[in-house]
Amino acid sequence: MNPSHDNQAAPAALVGAECLALLSLSAEALAALPPRLKDAKDGLRKSIQPQAAVAPWHMLNGMALYYVFQGQSQRAIRCLEMSLRRQYKQLAFQRLLIQLLKSAGRWDGYAGKSPLGLDIVDAMETKAALPERYHPELVGKIFDGLATGYDARVEQEQYLEDREVARVAQRCLKKGIVVADLGCGTGRVARLLDPMHRRSQRLIGVDMSPAMLSAAAEAGLYDQLVEADIFSYLRAETENIDVLLAASVLPFFGDLQALFTLAGCSQVAGSHLVFSVDVSERDDVEMVVTGRFAHGLSYVERCLAAAGYRIESCNPFSARRERNVSVPAVVICAVKLA
């Protein structure tokens, strides 16, 4: 658990009472802290409940704060890296790590910003250049954490992407074709496809989350399940995929050109790409307050055309409700040209 390999001793395990003692700063001392350090201190205090088990990342966060107070920012960075690899969903400590990296002049070349979700947090809060996509490792962690009870939650929150993609895809399905469901999750799109079509074609499910794939396997609707990043899967696929499906996938991609180009390489003329996309009023790409990407329809059309596709249909719908607001979306069916 020691983030250092030299002879200088790290603080003892900062758990339980020790962690809380570390956080017992006076009001004057707290007022003098940089904003991100205040956030991190408050985050650690809230995460440690009285008499509750303290997770390893709590200890690492406590050690990071200790090192910051001691002026040892590089040690603090190492502790935060280890903590966020164990539990990525710690906004206060993501913010603190970003601040430390920028102060140390390490931010621009830092290799861990995408796997730890730091580029997403920074883009949301500073309006910095948008990342090209969510890192696949981070996507896997996000959906592993959502897998238990996922279907019930989706129903409760009225997510409609799966239904709309399945509805539009029906017209592309015929006997003997190969269909790949990218970001298949628990298999919601597969459940919504017409059973007669589903039995007469080869259906492949692709996802980064082992927990989601486990749920999809239990449903027994796919002929093959592949644990892979979408880019890796499309690069490795050697057979033609007659229909590519992507429901609620594009909100995790900023740059659609690379995705559509890879899709085009796995399809021959007459094949179809059916996907949902959150709609932006802008002409290009934006990151909305939830951290998802939304895309302008003219941008989507340009990317499709550059990858050799023509839009056959574009059906608007309300994808879901977020913060009591309906999210505008479309389902697009595009055909691969010669």
CSV table of C-alpha atoms in Angstrom, one decimal:
chain,number,residue,atom,x,y,z
A,1,MET,CA,0.0,0.0,0.0
A,2,ASN,CA,3.1,2.2,0.3
A,3,PRO,CA,3.2,4.5,-2.8
A,4,SER,CA,6.9,5.2,-2.4
A,5,HIS,CA,9.9,2.9,-3.0
A,6,ASP,CA,12.5,5.0,-1.2
A,7,ASN,CA,13.4,4.9,2.5
A,8,GLN,CA,11.3,7.8,3.7
A,9,ALA,CA,8.5,6.4,5.8
A,10,ALA,CA,5.0,7.0,4.8
A,11,PRO,CA,2.5,7.8,7.5
A,12,ALA,CA,0.9,4.9,9.3
A,13,ALA,CA,-2.4,3.5,8.1
A,14,LEU,CA,-4.6,6.5,8.3
A,15,VAL,CA,-7.9,4.7,9.1
A,16,GLY,CA,-10.7,5.2,11.5
A,17,ALA,CA,-9.8,7.6,14.3
A,18,GLU,CA,-6.5,8.5,12.6
A,19,CYS,CA,-8.2,9.7,9.4
A,20,LEU,CA,-10.8,11.7,11.4
A,21,ALA,CA,-8.0,13.2,13.5
A,22,LEU,CA,-6.2,14.3,10.4
A,23,LEU,CA,-9.3,16.1,9.2
A,24,SER,CA,-9.8,18.0,12.5
A,25,LEU,CA,-8.5,21.3,11.2
A,26,SER,CA,-9.4,24.6,12.8
A,27,ALA,CA,-11.6,27.0,11.0
A,28,GLU,CA,-8.6,29.3,10.5
A,29,ALA,CA,-6.6,26.4,9.0
A,30,LEU,CA,-9.5,25.3,6.8
A,31,ALA,CA,-10.0,28.9,5.5
A,32,ALA,CA,-6.4,29.0,4.4
A,33,LEU,CA,-6.6,25.8,2.3
A,34,PRO,CA,-6.9,25.9,-1.5
A,35,PRO,CA,-10.5,25.2,-2.7
A,36,ARG,CA,-9.7,21.8,-4.1
A,37,LEU,CA,-8.1,20.7,-0.9
A,38,LYS,CA,-11.1,21.8,1.1
A,39,ASP,CA,-13.3,19.7,-1.2
A,40,ALA,CA,-11.1,16.7,-0.7
A,41,LYS,CA,-11.1,17.1,3.0
A,42,ASP,CA,-14.9,17.3,3.1
A,43,GLY,CA,-15.1,14.3,0.7
A,44,LEU,CA,-13.0,12.2,3.0
A,45,ARG,CA,-14.9,13.2,6.1
A,46,LYS,CA,-18.3,12.3,4.4
A,47,SER,CA,-17.0,9.0,3.1
A,48,ILE,CA,-16.0,7.7,6.5
A,49,GLN,CA,-19.1,7.0,8.5
A,50,PRO,CA,-18.8,6.3,12.3
A,51,GLN,CA,-18.0,2.7,13.1
A,52,ALA,CA,-18.1,1.8,9.3
A,53,ALA,CA,-15.4,-0.2,7.6
A,54,VAL,CA,-12.8,2.0,6.0
A,55,ALA,CA,-12.0,1.1,2.4
A,56,PRO,CA,-8.4,1.0,1.1
A,57,TRP,CA,-9.0,4.2,-0.9
A,58,HIS,CA,-10.1,6.1,2.2
A,59,MET,CA,-6.7,5.3,3.7
A,60,LEU,CA,-4.9,6.4,0.5
A,61,ASN,CA,-6.9,9.6,0.4
A,62,GLY,CA,-5.9,10.3,4.0
A,63,MET,CA,-2.3,9.7,3.1
A,64,ALA,CA,-2.6,12.0,0.1
A,65,LEU,CA,-4.0,14.8,2.4
A,66,TYR,CA,-1.2,14.2,4.9
A,67,TYR,CA,1.4,14.6,2.1
A,68,VAL,CA,-0.2,17.7,0.7
A,69,PHE,CA,-0.1,19.3,4.2
A,70,GLN,CA,3.6,18.3,4.3
A,71,GLY,CA,4.3,19.9,0.9
A,72,GLN,CA,5.1,16.5,-0.7
A,73,SER,CA,2.9,16.8,-3.8
A,74,GLN,CA,4.5,13.9,-5.7
A,75,ARG,CA,3.7,11.5,-2.9
A,76,ALA,CA,0.2,12.9,-2.7
A,77,ILE,CA,-0.2,12.3,-6.5
A,78,ARG,CA,0.9,8.7,-6.1
A,79,CYS,CA,-1.6,8.1,-3.3
A,80,LEU,CA,-4.4,9.6,-5.3
A,81,GLU,CA,-3.6,7.6,-8.4
A,82,MET,CA,-3.8,4.4,-6.3
A,83,SER,CA,-7.0,5.5,-4.7
A,84,LEU,CA,-8.7,6.4,-7.9
A,85,ARG,CA,-7.7,3.1,-9.6
A,86,ARG,CA,-9.6,1.3,-6.8
A,87,GLN,CA,-12.6,3.6,-6.8
A,88,TYR,CA,-12.8,6.0,-9.7
A,89,LYS,CA,-16.0,7.7,-8.5
A,90,GLN,CA,-14.5,10.3,-6.1
A,91,LEU,CA,-15.0,13.7,-7.6
A,92,ALA,CA,-13.3,15.7,-4.9
A,93,PHE,CA,-10.2,13.6,-5.1
A,94,GLN,CA,-10.2,13.7,-9.0
A,95,ARG,CA,-10.3,17.5,-8.7
A,96,LEU,CA,-7.5,17.5,-6.2
A,97,LEU,CA,-5.3,15.3,-8.4
A,98,ILE,CA,-6.0,17.5,-11.4
A,99,GLN,CA,-4.9,20.6,-9.3
A,100,LEU,CA,-1.7,18.8,-8.1
A,101,LEU,CA,-0.8,17.7,-11.6
A,102,LYS,CA,-1.3,21.1,-13.1
A,103,SER,CA,0.7,22.8,-10.3
A,104,ALA,CA,3.5,20.3,-10.8
A,105,GLY,CA,3.5,21.0,-14.6
A,106,ARG,CA,2.6,17.3,-15.3
A,107,TRP,CA,-0.9,17.7,-16.6
A,108,ASP,CA,-0.4,18.0,-20.4
A,109,GLY,CA,1.7,14.8,-20.7
A,110,TYR,CA,0.0,12.8,-17.9
A,111,ALA,CA,-0.9,9.3,-19.2
A,112,GLY,CA,-3.4,8.5,-16.5
A,113,LYS,CA,-5.9,11.4,-17.1
A,114,SER,CA,-8.2,9.3,-19.3
A,115,PRO,CA,-8.3,6.0,-17.4
A,116,LEU,CA,-9.0,7.9,-14.2
A,117,GLY,CA,-11.7,10.1,-15.8
A,118,LEU,CA,-9.7,13.3,-15.1
A,119,ASP,CA,-10.0,14.5,-18.6
A,120,ILE,CA,-13.8,14.3,-18.4
A,121,VAL,CA,-13.9,16.2,-15.1
A,122,ASP,CA,-11.5,18.8,-16.4
A,123,ALA,CA,-13.5,19.3,-19.6
A,124,MET,CA,-16.8,19.7,-17.6
A,125,GLU,CA,-15.4,22.2,-15.2
A,126,THR,CA,-12.9,24.3,-17.2
A,127,LYS,CA,-14.4,24.0,-20.7
A,128,ALA,CA,-11.0,22.7,-21.8
A,129,ALA,CA,-10.6,20.8,-25.1
A,130,LEU,CA,-13.0,17.9,-25.2
A,131,PRO,CA,-11.5,14.4,-24.9
A,132,GLU,CA,-12.1,12.2,-27.9
A,133,ARG,CA,-14.0,9.6,-25.9
A,134,TYR,CA,-14.4,8.0,-22.5
A,135,HIS,CA,-11.5,5.7,-21.9
A,136,PRO,CA,-12.7,2.1,-22.3
A,137,GLU,CA,-11.3,1.0,-19.0
A,138,LEU,CA,-13.3,3.7,-17.3
A,139,VAL,CA,-16.5,2.7,-19.2
A,140,GLY,CA,-16.0,-0.8,-18.0
A,141,LYS,CA,-15.8,0.3,-14.4
A,142,ILE,CA,-18.8,2.6,-14.7
A,143,PHE,CA,-21.1,-0.1,-16.1
A,144,ASP,CA,-19.7,-2.8,-13.7
A,145,GLY,CA,-20.9,-0.6,-11.0
A,146,LEU,CA,-24.4,-0.1,-12.6
A,147,ALA,CA,-25.0,-3.8,-13.6
A,148,THR,CA,-26.8,-4.8,-10.4
A,149,GLY,CA,-30.4,-3.6,-10.9
A,150,TYR,CA,-29.6,-1.9,-14.2
A,151,ASP,CA,-32.7,-3.0,-16.0
A,152,ALA,CA,-35.0,-1.8,-13.2
A,153,ARG,CA,-33.3,1.5,-13.1
A,154,VAL,CA,-33.5,2.0,-16.8
A,155,GLU,CA,-37.2,1.3,-16.7
A,156,GLN,CA,-37.7,3.6,-13.8
A,157,GLU,CA,-35.8,6.5,-15.4
A,158,GLN,CA,-37.5,5.9,-18.8
A,159,TYR,CA,-34.5,5.3,-20.9
A,160,LEU,CA,-35.9,4.7,-24.5
A,161,GLU,CA,-32.7,4.3,-26.6
A,162,ASP,CA,-32.9,0.5,-26.6
A,163,ARG,CA,-36.5,0.4,-27.7
A,164,GLU,CA,-36.0,3.0,-30.5
A,165,VAL,CA,-32.9,1.4,-31.9
A,166,ALA,CA,-34.5,-2.1,-31.9
A,167,ARG,CA,-37.7,-0.7,-33.6
A,168,VAL,CA,-35.7,1.0,-36.4
A,169,ALA,CA,-33.3,-2.0,-36.7
A,170,GLN,CA,-36.2,-4.4,-37.4
A,171,ARG,CA,-36.5,-3.2,-41.0
A,172,CYS,CA,-32.8,-4.1,-41.7
A,173,LEU,CA,-33.0,-7.7,-40.4
A,174,LYS,CA,-33.3,-10.7,-42.6
A,175,LYS,CA,-32.4,-14.4,-42.5
A,176,GLY,CA,-28.8,-15.4,-42.3
A,177,ILE,CA,-27.2,-12.0,-41.6
A,178,VAL,CA,-24.7,-11.1,-38.9
A,179,VAL,CA,-25.7,-8.5,-36.3
A,180,ALA,CA,-23.4,-6.9,-33.8
A,181,ASP,CA,-24.8,-5.1,-30.8
A,182,LEU,CA,-22.1,-2.7,-29.7
A,183,GLY,CA,-22.3,-1.8,-26.0
A,184,CYS,CA,-24.9,-4.5,-25.6
A,185,GLY,CA,-25.1,-4.2,-21.8
A,186,THR,CA,-27.5,-6.6,-20.3
A,187,GLY,CA,-29.1,-7.4,-23.7
A,188,ARG,CA,-31.9,-5.0,-23.7
A,189,VAL,CA,-31.9,-4.4,-27.5
A,190,ALA,CA,-31.7,-8.2,-28.1
A,191,ARG,CA,-34.8,-8.7,-26.0
A,192,LEU,CA,-36.7,-6.1,-28.1
A,193,LEU,CA,-35.9,-7.6,-31.5
A,194,ASP,CA,-38.5,-9.7,-33.1
A,195,PRO,CA,-38.0,-13.3,-31.9
A,196,MET,CA,-38.3,-14.7,-35.4
A,197,HIS,CA,-35.6,-12.4,-36.8
A,198,ARG,CA,-33.4,-13.0,-33.7
A,199,ARG,CA,-33.5,-16.8,-34.2
A,200,SER,CA,-32.6,-16.6,-37.9
A,201,GLN,CA,-29.5,-14.5,-37.7
A,202,ARG,CA,-26.2,-14.5,-35.9
A,203,LEU,CA,-26.3,-12.0,-33.0
A,204,ILE,CA,-23.1,-10.9,-31.3
A,205,GLY,CA,-23.0,-8.8,-28.1
A,206,VAL,CA,-19.9,-6.6,-27.4
A,207,ASP,CA,-19.3,-4.8,-24.1
A,208,MET,CA,-16.4,-3.6,-21.9
A,209,SER,CA,-18.2,-4.6,-18.7
A,210,PRO,CA,-17.8,-8.2,-17.4
A,211,ALA,CA,-20.8,-7.7,-15.1
A,212,MET,CA,-23.0,-6.5,-17.9
A,213,LEU,CA,-21.9,-9.4,-20.1
A,214,SER,CA,-22.7,-11.8,-17.3
A,215,ALA,CA,-26.3,-10.5,-17.2
A,216,ALA,CA,-26.5,-10.7,-21.0
A,217,ALA,CA,-25.3,-14.3,-20.9
A,218,GLU,CA,-28.1,-15.2,-18.5
A,219,ALA,CA,-30.6,-13.9,-20.9
A,220,GLY,CA,-29.3,-16.4,-23.5
A,221,LEU,CA,-30.2,-14.2,-26.5
A,222,TYR,CA,-26.8,-13.8,-28.1
A,223,ASP,CA,-24.9,-16.4,-30.2
A,224,GLN,CA,-21.6,-14.8,-29.0
A,225,LEU,CA,-20.6,-12.4,-26.3
A,226,VAL,CA,-17.3,-10.5,-26.6
A,227,GLU,CA,-15.6,-8.6,-23.8
A,228,ALA,CA,-13.8,-5.8,-25.7
A,229,ASP,CA,-13.6,-2.1,-26.4
A,230,ILE,CA,-15.7,-1.2,-29.5
A,231,PHE,CA,-12.6,0.1,-31.3
A,232,SER,CA,-10.7,-3.1,-30.6
A,233,TYR,CA,-13.6,-5.3,-31.7
A,234,LEU,CA,-14.1,-3.5,-35.0
A,235,ARG,CA,-10.4,-3.5,-35.8
A,236,ALA,CA,-10.2,-7.3,-35.1
A,237,GLU,CA,-13.4,-8.3,-36.9
A,238,THR,CA,-12.7,-10.0,-40.2
A,239,GLU,CA,-16.2,-11.0,-41.3
A,240,ASN,CA,-18.7,-8.6,-42.7
A,241,ILE,CA,-21.2,-7.3,-40.1
A,242,ASP,CA,-24.5,-6.8,-41.9
A,243,VAL,CA,-26.0,-4.7,-39.2
A,244,LEU,CA,-24.2,-2.7,-36.5
A,245,LEU,CA,-26.3,-1.5,-33.5
A,246,ALA,CA,-25.3,1.1,-31.0
A,247,ALA,CA,-28.0,2.1,-28.4
A,248,SER,CA,-26.9,4.7,-25.8
A,249,VAL,CA,-23.2,4.3,-26.9
A,250,LEU,CA,-22.4,7.6,-28.7
A,251,PRO,CA,-22.8,9.8,-25.6
A,252,PHE,CA,-19.5,8.3,-24.5
A,253,PHE,CA,-17.7,9.3,-27.7
A,254,GLY,CA,-16.9,12.9,-28.6
A,255,ASP,CA,-15.1,12.2,-31.9
A,256,LEU,CA,-17.5,10.2,-34.1
A,257,GLN,CA,-15.3,10.2,-37.2
A,258,ALA,CA,-13.0,7.5,-35.9
A,259,LEU,CA,-15.9,5.4,-34.7
A,260,PHE,CA,-17.8,5.6,-38.0
A,261,THR,CA,-14.6,5.0,-40.0
A,262,LEU,CA,-13.9,1.8,-38.1
A,263,ALA,CA,-17.5,0.7,-38.5
A,264,GLY,CA,-17.3,1.3,-42.2
A,265,CYS,CA,-14.2,-0.9,-42.4
A,266,SER,CA,-16.2,-3.9,-41.0
A,267,GLN,CA,-19.1,-3.5,-43.4
A,268,VAL,CA,-19.7,-3.9,-47.2
A,269,ALA,CA,-22.0,-2.0,-49.4
A,270,GLY,CA,-25.6,-2.4,-48.4
A,271,SER,CA,-24.9,-3.0,-44.7
A,272,HIS,CA,-26.5,-0.9,-42.1
A,273,LEU,CA,-25.5,1.1,-39.0
A,274,VAL,CA,-28.3,1.9,-36.6
A,275,PHE,CA,-27.6,4.1,-33.6
A,276,SER,CA,-29.0,6.6,-31.1
A,277,VAL,CA,-27.3,9.9,-30.5
A,278,ASP,CA,-28.1,12.7,-28.1
A,279,VAL,CA,-28.7,15.9,-30.1
A,280,SER,CA,-26.9,19.2,-29.6
A,281,GLU,CA,-28.1,22.5,-30.9
A,282,ARG,CA,-24.5,23.2,-31.8
A,283,ASP,CA,-23.0,22.3,-35.2
A,284,ASP,CA,-20.4,20.0,-33.7
A,285,VAL,CA,-19.9,18.4,-30.3
A,286,GLU,CA,-20.5,19.5,-26.7
A,287,MET,CA,-20.3,17.9,-23.3
A,288,VAL,CA,-23.4,18.5,-21.3
A,289,VAL,CA,-23.7,18.9,-17.6
A,290,THR,CA,-24.1,15.2,-17.0
A,291,GLY,CA,-20.7,14.5,-18.6
A,292,ARG,CA,-22.1,12.9,-21.7
A,293,PHE,CA,-21.4,14.0,-25.2
A,294,ALA,CA,-24.1,15.5,-27.4
A,295,HIS,CA,-23.7,15.9,-31.2
A,296,GLY,CA,-25.1,18.3,-33.8
A,297,LEU,CA,-27.0,16.5,-36.6
A,298,SER,CA,-25.0,18.2,-39.3
A,299,TYR,CA,-21.8,17.0,-37.6
A,300,VAL,CA,-23.1,13.4,-37.5
A,301,GLU,CA,-24.1,13.6,-41.2
A,302,ARG,CA,-20.6,14.9,-42.1
A,303,CYS,CA,-18.9,12.1,-40.2
A,304,LEU,CA,-21.1,9.4,-41.7
A,305,ALA,CA,-20.5,10.7,-45.3
A,306,ALA,CA,-16.8,10.8,-44.7
A,307,ALA,CA,-16.9,7.1,-43.6
A,308,GLY,CA,-18.9,6.1,-46.7
A,309,TYR,CA,-22.5,6.1,-45.3
A,310,ARG,CA,-25.7,7.7,-46.3
A,311,ILE,CA,-28.6,8.4,-43.9
A,312,GLU,CA,-31.7,6.4,-44.8
A,313,SER,CA,-33.8,7.6,-41.8
A,314,CYS,CA,-33.5,9.9,-38.8
A,315,ASN,CA,-36.2,9.6,-36.2
A,316,PRO,CA,-36.4,12.1,-33.3
A,317,PHE,CA,-37.5,10.9,-29.8
A,318,SER,CA,-36.9,11.8,-26.1
A,319,ALA,CA,-34.1,9.5,-25.0
A,320,ARG,CA,-34.6,9.8,-21.2
A,321,ARG,CA,-35.1,12.3,-18.4
A,322,GLU,CA,-32.1,13.7,-16.7
A,323,ARG,CA,-32.5,16.2,-13.8
A,324,ASN,CA,-36.2,16.4,-14.7
A,325,VAL,CA,-35.5,17.5,-18.3
A,326,SER,CA,-36.2,15.4,-21.4
A,327,VAL,CA,-33.0,14.7,-23.4
A,328,PRO,CA,-33.6,15.1,-27.2
A,329,ALA,CA,-32.2,12.4,-29.3
A,330,VAL,CA,-32.5,10.7,-32.7
A,331,VAL,CA,-32.1,7.2,-34.0
A,332,ILE,CA,-30.3,7.1,-37.3
A,333,CYS,CA,-30.3,4.3,-39.8
A,334,ALA,CA,-27.3,4.7,-42.2
A,335,VAL,CA,-26.5,2.4,-45.2
A,336,LYS,CA,-22.9,1.7,-46.3
A,337,LEU,CA,-22.2,2.8,-49.9
A,338,ALA,CA,-19.9,1.1,-52.3
